[in-house]
Coordinates of C-alpha atoms in Angstrom, one line a residue:
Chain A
X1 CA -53.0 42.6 -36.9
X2 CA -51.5 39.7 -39.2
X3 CA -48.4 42.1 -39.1
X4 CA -48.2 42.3 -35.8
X5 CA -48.2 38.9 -34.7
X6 CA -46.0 38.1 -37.6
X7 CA -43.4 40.7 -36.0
X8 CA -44.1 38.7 -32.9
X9 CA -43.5 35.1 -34.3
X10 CA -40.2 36.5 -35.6
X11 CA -39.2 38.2 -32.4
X12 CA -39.7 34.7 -30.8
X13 CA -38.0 32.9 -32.9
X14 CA -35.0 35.0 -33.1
X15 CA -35.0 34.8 -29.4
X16 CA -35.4 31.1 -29.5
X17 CA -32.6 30.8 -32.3
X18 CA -30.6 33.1 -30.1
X19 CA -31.0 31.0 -26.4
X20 CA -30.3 27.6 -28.6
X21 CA -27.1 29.1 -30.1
X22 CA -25.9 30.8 -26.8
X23 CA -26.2 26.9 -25.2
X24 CA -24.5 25.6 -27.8
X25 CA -22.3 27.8 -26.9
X26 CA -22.4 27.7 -23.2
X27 CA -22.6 23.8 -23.0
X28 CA -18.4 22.9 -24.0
X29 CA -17.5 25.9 -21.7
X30 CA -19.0 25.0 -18.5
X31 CA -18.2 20.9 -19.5
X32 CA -14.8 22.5 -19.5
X33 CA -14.9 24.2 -16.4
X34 CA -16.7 21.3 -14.5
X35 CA -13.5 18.8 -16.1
X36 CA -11.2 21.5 -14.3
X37 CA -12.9 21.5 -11.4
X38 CA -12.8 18.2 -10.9
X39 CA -9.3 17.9 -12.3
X40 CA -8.6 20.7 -9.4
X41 CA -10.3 18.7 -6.5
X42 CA -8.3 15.8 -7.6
X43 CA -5.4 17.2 -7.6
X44 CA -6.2 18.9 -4.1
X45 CA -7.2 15.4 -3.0
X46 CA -4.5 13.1 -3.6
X47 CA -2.1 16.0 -2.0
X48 CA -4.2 15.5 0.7
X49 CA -4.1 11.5 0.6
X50 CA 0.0 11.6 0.5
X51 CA -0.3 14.1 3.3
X52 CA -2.2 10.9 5.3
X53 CA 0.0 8.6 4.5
X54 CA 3.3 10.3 5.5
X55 CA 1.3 11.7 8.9
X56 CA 0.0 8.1 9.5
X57 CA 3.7 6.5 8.6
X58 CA 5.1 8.9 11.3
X59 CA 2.7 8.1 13.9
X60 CA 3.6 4.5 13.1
X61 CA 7.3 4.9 13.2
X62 CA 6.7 6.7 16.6
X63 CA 5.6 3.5 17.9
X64 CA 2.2 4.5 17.9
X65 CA -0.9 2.3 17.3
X66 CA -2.3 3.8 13.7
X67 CA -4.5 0.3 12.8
X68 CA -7.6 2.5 13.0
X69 CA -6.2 5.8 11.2
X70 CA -5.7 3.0 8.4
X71 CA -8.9 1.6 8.3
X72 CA -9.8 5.5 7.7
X73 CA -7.2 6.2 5.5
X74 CA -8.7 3.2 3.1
X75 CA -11.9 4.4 2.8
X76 CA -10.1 7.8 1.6
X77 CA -8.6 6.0 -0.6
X78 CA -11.7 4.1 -1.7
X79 CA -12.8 7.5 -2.6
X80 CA -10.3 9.1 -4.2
X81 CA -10.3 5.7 -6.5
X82 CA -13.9 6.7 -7.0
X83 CA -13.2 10.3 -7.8
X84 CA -10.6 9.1 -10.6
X85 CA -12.6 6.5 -12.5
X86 CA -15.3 9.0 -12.3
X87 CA -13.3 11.7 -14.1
X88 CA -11.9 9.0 -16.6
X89 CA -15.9 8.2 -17.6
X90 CA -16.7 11.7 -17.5
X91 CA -18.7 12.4 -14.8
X92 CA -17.0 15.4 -13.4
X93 CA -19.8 16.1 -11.0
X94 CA -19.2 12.7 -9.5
X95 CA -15.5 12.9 -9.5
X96 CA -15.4 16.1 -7.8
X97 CA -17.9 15.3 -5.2
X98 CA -16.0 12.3 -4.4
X99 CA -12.5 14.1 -4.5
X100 CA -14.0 16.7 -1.7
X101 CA -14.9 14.1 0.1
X102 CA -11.6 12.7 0.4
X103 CA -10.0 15.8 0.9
X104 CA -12.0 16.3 4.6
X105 CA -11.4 13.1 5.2
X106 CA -7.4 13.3 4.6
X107 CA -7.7 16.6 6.9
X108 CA -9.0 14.7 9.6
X109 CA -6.7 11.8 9.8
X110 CA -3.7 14.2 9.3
X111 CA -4.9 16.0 12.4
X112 CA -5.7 12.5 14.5
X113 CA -2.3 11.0 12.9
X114 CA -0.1 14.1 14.2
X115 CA -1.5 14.1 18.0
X116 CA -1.3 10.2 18.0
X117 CA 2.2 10.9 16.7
X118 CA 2.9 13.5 20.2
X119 CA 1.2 11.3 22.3
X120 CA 3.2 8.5 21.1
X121 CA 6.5 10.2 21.4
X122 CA 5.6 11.3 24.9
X123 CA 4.4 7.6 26.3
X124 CA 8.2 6.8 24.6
X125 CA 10.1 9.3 26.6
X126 CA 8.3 8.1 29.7
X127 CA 9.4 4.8 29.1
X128 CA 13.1 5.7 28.2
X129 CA 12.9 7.2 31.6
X130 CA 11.4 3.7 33.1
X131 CA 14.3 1.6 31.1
X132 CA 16.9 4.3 31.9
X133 CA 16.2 3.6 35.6
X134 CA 16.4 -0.4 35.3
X135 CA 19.2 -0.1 33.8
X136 CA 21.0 2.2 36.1
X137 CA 20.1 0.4 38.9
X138 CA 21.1 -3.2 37.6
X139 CA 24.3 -1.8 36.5
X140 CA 24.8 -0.7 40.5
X141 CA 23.5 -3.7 41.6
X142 CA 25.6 -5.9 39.4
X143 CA 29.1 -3.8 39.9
X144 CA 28.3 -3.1 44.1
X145 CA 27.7 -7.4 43.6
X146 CA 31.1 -7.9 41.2
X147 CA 33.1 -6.1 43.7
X148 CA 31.4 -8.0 46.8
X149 CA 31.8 -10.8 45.9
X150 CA 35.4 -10.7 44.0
X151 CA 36.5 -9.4 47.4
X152 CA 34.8 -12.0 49.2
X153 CA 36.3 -14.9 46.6
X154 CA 39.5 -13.6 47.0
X155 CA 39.9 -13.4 51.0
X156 CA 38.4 -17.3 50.9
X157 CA 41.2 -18.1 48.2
X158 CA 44.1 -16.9 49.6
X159 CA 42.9 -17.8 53.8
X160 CA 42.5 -21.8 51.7
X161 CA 45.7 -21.3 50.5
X162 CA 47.5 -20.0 53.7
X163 CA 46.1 -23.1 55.5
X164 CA 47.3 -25.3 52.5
X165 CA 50.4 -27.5 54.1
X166 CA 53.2 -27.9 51.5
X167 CA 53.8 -31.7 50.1
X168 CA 56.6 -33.4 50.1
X169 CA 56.3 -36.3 47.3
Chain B
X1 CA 44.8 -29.9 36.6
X2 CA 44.0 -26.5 38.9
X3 CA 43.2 -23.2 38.2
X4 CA 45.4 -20.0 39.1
X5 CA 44.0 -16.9 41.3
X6 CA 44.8 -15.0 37.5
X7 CA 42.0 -17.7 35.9
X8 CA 39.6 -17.2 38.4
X9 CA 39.5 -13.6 38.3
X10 CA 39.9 -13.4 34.0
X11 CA 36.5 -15.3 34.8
X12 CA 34.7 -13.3 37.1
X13 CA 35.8 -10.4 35.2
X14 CA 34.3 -11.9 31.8
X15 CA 30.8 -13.1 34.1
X16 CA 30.5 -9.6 35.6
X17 CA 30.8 -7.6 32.1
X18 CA 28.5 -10.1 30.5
X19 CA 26.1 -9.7 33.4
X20 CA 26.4 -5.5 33.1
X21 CA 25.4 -6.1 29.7
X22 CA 22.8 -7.8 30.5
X23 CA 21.3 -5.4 33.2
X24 CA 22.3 -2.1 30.9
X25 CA 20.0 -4.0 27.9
X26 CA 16.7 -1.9 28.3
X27 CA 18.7 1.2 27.9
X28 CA 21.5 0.2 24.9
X29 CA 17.8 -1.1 23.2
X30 CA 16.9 2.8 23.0
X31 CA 20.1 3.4 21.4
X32 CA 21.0 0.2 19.0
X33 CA 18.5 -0.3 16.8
X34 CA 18.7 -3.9 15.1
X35 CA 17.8 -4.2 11.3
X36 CA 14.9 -6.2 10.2
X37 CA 15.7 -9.4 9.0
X38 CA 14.3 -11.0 6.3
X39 CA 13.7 -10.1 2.7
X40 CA 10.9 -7.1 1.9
X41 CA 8.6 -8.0 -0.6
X42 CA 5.0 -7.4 -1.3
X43 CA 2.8 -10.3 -2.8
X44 CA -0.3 -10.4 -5.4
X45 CA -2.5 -13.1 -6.6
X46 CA -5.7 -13.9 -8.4
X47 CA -8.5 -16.7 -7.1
X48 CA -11.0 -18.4 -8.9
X49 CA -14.8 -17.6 -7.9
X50 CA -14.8 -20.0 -5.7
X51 CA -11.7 -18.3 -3.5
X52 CA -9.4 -20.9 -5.1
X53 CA -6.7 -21.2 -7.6
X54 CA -8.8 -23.0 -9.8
X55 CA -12.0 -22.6 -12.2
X56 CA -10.4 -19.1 -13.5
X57 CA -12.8 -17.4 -16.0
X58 CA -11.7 -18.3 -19.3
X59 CA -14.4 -18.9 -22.2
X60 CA -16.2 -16.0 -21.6
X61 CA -19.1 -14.4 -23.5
X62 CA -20.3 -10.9 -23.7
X63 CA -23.0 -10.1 -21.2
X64 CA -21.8 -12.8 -19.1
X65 CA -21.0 -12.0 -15.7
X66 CA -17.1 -13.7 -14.3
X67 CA -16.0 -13.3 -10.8
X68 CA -12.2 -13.4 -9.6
X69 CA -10.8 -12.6 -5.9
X70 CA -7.6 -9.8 -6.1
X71 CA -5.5 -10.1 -3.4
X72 CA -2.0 -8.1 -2.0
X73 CA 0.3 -9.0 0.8
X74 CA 2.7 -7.0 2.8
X75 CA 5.7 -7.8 4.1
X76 CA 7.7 -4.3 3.2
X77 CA 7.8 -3.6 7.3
X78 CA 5.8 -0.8 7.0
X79 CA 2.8 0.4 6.8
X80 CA 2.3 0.4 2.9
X81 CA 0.2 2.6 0.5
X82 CA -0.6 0.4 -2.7
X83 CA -2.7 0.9 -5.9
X84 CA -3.6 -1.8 -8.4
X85 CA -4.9 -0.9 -11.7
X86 CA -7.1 -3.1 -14.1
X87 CA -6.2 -3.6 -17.9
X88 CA -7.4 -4.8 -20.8
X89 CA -5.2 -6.1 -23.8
X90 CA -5.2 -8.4 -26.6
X91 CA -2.6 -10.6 -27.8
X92 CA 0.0 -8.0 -29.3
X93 CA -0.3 -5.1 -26.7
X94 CA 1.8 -4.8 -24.3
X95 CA 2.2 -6.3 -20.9
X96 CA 4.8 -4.7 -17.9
X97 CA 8.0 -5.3 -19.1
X98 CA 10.1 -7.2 -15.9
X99 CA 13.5 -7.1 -16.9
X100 CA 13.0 -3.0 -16.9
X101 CA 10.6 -3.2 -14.3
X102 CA 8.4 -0.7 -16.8
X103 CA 4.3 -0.8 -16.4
X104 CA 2.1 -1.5 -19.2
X105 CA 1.7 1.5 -21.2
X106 CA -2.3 0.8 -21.7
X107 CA -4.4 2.8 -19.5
X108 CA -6.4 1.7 -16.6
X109 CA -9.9 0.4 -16.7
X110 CA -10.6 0.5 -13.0
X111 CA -8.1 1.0 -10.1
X112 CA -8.0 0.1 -6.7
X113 CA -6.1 1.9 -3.7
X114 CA -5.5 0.8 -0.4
X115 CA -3.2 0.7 2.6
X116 CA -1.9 -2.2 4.3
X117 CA -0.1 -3.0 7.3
X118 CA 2.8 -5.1 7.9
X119 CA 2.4 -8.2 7.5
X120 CA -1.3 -7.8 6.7
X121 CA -3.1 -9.2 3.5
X122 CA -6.0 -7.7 1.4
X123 CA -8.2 -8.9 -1.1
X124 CA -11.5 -8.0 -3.0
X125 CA -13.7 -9.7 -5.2
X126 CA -13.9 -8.3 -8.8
X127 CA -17.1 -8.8 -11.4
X128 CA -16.3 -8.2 -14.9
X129 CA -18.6 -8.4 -17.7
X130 CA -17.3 -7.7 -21.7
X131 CA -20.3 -5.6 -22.5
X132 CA -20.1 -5.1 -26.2
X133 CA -18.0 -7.1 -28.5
X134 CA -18.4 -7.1 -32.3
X135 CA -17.4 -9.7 -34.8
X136 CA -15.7 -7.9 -38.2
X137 CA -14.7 -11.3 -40.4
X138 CA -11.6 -12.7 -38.7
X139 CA -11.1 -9.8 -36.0
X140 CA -13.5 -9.2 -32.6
X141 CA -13.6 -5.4 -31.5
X142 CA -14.5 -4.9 -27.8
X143 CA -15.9 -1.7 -27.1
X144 CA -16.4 -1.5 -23.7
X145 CA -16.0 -3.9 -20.2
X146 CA -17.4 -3.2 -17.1
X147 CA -15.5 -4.0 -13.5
X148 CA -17.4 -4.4 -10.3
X149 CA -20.3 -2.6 -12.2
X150 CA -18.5 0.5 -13.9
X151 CA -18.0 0.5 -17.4
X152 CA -14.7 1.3 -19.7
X153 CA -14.9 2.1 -23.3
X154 CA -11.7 -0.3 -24.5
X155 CA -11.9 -0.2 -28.0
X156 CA -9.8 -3.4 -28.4
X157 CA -9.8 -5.7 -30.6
X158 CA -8.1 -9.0 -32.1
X159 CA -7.6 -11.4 -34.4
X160 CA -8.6 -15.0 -34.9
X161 CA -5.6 -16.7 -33.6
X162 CA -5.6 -19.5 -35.6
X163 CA -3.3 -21.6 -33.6
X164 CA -5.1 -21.6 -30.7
X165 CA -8.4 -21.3 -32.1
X166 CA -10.1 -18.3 -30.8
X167 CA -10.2 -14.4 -30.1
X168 CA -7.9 -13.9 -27.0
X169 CA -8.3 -11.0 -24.5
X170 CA -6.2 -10.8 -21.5
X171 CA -7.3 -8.9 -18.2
X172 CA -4.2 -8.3 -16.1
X173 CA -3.5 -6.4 -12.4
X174 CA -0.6 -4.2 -12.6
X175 CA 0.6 -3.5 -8.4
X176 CA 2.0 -0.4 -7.8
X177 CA 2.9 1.2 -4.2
X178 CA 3.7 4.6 -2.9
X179 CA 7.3 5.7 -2.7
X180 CA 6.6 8.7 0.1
X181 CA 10.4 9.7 -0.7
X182 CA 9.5 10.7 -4.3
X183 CA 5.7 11.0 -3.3
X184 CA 4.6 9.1 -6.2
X185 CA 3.0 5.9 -6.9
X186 CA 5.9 3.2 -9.0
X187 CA 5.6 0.3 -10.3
X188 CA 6.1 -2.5 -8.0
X189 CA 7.2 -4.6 -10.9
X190 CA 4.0 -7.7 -10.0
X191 CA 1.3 -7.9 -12.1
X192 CA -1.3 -11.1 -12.7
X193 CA -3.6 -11.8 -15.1
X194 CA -5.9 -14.3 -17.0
X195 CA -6.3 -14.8 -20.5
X196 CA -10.1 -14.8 -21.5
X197 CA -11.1 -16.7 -25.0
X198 CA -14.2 -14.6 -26.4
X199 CA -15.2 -17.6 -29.1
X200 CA -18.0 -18.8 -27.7

């Protein structure tokens, strides 16, 4: 009986000895692979962040109004600012959480920034058209007006001079 | 003295092109594109806690909390993506070099990034608290400094300066912004900064 439980006590600690060890073990390896991870969703998120940026600078550039993609695009950055000093203290967790975050964020704005970027370009066609036309016709109006009225000058001028009676000083 | 038939027309010639310019405007604006005047630059500055430029932190204890206001202007002419990065120094480490317009090569404490649009300014208040500072006979080791409630392990530490009587810590702003060409943040060659006396 003593023997038995004996065998027992041993048994248990072995397997106690054993599941310590294998933690031990475990522990730096999955630290490791949460730091990747979060190294990973970083990486994914600042891609995503530059994407943003250079979606949102287009949109601008196309004479679009982009104020509220950049009030958007600051709290992804607020985020990925998050996500970075997290992974500097250590908390992977945290940094990757916040790095995902950022990342759906940056998806979204690239999306709103490129059809503010078409709808911008297509308002700016139709008023190429509108300044085309004003132009074309107030060209026309001014040249139809030159040539009018330099006719017009020209007959008064020279029927002034025809009645003009020459001077004898 | 009166004018020739050949004046009158030389000036009806000179009225009428001037007033086809003048009508074709709207379109040669979709065409010639004028340059932006003025200089682009980008500005930064620190304010006391009382949004002034006075009453900056400056004898400062550990576990004592100082307040400062960061701000950063644009006037690049563009929207503009810009990061700002916190560090810590003493007296002998170095600060961004501006003749070679090279950053500090300390790391970061804390970091901010945020986009600006022309001509727009933005600005945050930062806490910062030296958390744990240790005394070793005529140096002070400061192990770690929390900004706007996270906390840095430093490690930095300085001698008495016996000049200016007292252990001398500097907390400085380094500006960077986004070059989309390269897609990478550079320096922006700006930093500020205030020197912080950790006698007391």
């Amino acid at each position: 009986m003593v023997t038995m439980q004996s065998t027992k006590l041993r048994f248990l600690s072995a397997t106690v000895l054993l599941f310590a060890l294998f933690s031990m073990l475990m522990f730096p390896v999955s630290a490791a692979g949460n730091q990747e991870v979060a190294a990973s969703r970083i990486s994914e998120a600042e891609w995503w962040m530059a994407q943003a940026y250079e979606a949102v600078l287009d949109a601008e550039s196309a004479d679009a109004d982009v104020s509220g993609l950049l009030v958007r695009l600051n709290d992804a950055a607020e985020l990925l600012s998050e996500a970075r000093m997290a992974f500097d203290g250590g908390d992977f967790d945290e940094a990757a959480g916040f790095a995902e975050s950022m990342s759906e964020v940056g998806y979204e704005i690239v999306d709103e920034a490129e059809l503010l970027e078409i709808e911008a370009a297509k308002a700016r066609v139709h008023s190429s058209w509108g300044f085309l036309a004003i132009s074309v016709l107030g060209v026309s109006v001014v040249v139809v007006a030159s040539v009018l009225g330099y006719s017009f000058f020209k007959r008064r001028y020279y029927r002034r001079l025809s009645k003009m009676k020459p001077r004898v000083e | 003295m009166t004018m020739k038939f050949q004046d009158y027309r030389t000036v009806f010639q000179v009225s009428s092109l001037a007033l086809v310019l003048l009508a074709a405007s709207p379109a040669l604006s979709l065409i010639v594109s004028f340059p932006r005047s003025g200089e682009s630059f980008s500005e930064l500055w620190l304010l006391g806690p009382n949004h002034m430029a006075e009453n900056f932190p400056f004898n400062v204890q550990a576990g004592e909390e100082n307040s400062l206001f960061l701000g950063v202007g644009n006037q690049l002419g563009n929207s503009a993506y810009y990061l700002v990065y916190v560090k810590f120094r003493n007296q002998t480490q170095p600060l961004p070099n501006s003749n070679s317009s090279e950053p500090s090569s300390l790391p970061s404490i804390h970091e901010f990034q945020f986009l600006l649009e022309d001509g727009d300014v933005w600005e945050t208040p930062v806490t910062f608290e030296i958390l744990d500072a240790l005394v070793h006979g005529d140096s002070m080791v400061v192990e770690s400094v929390s900004v706007n409630d996270r906390v840095f392990q430093v490690d930095c530490s300085s001698t008495w300066d016996s000049e200016n009587k007292g252990f001398y810590f500097q907390l400085f702003f380094e500006l960077w912004v986004y070059n989309s060409e390269r897609s990478t943040f550079e320096f922006h060659d700006r930093f500020v900064g205030i020197w912080l006396n950790m006698t007391g």
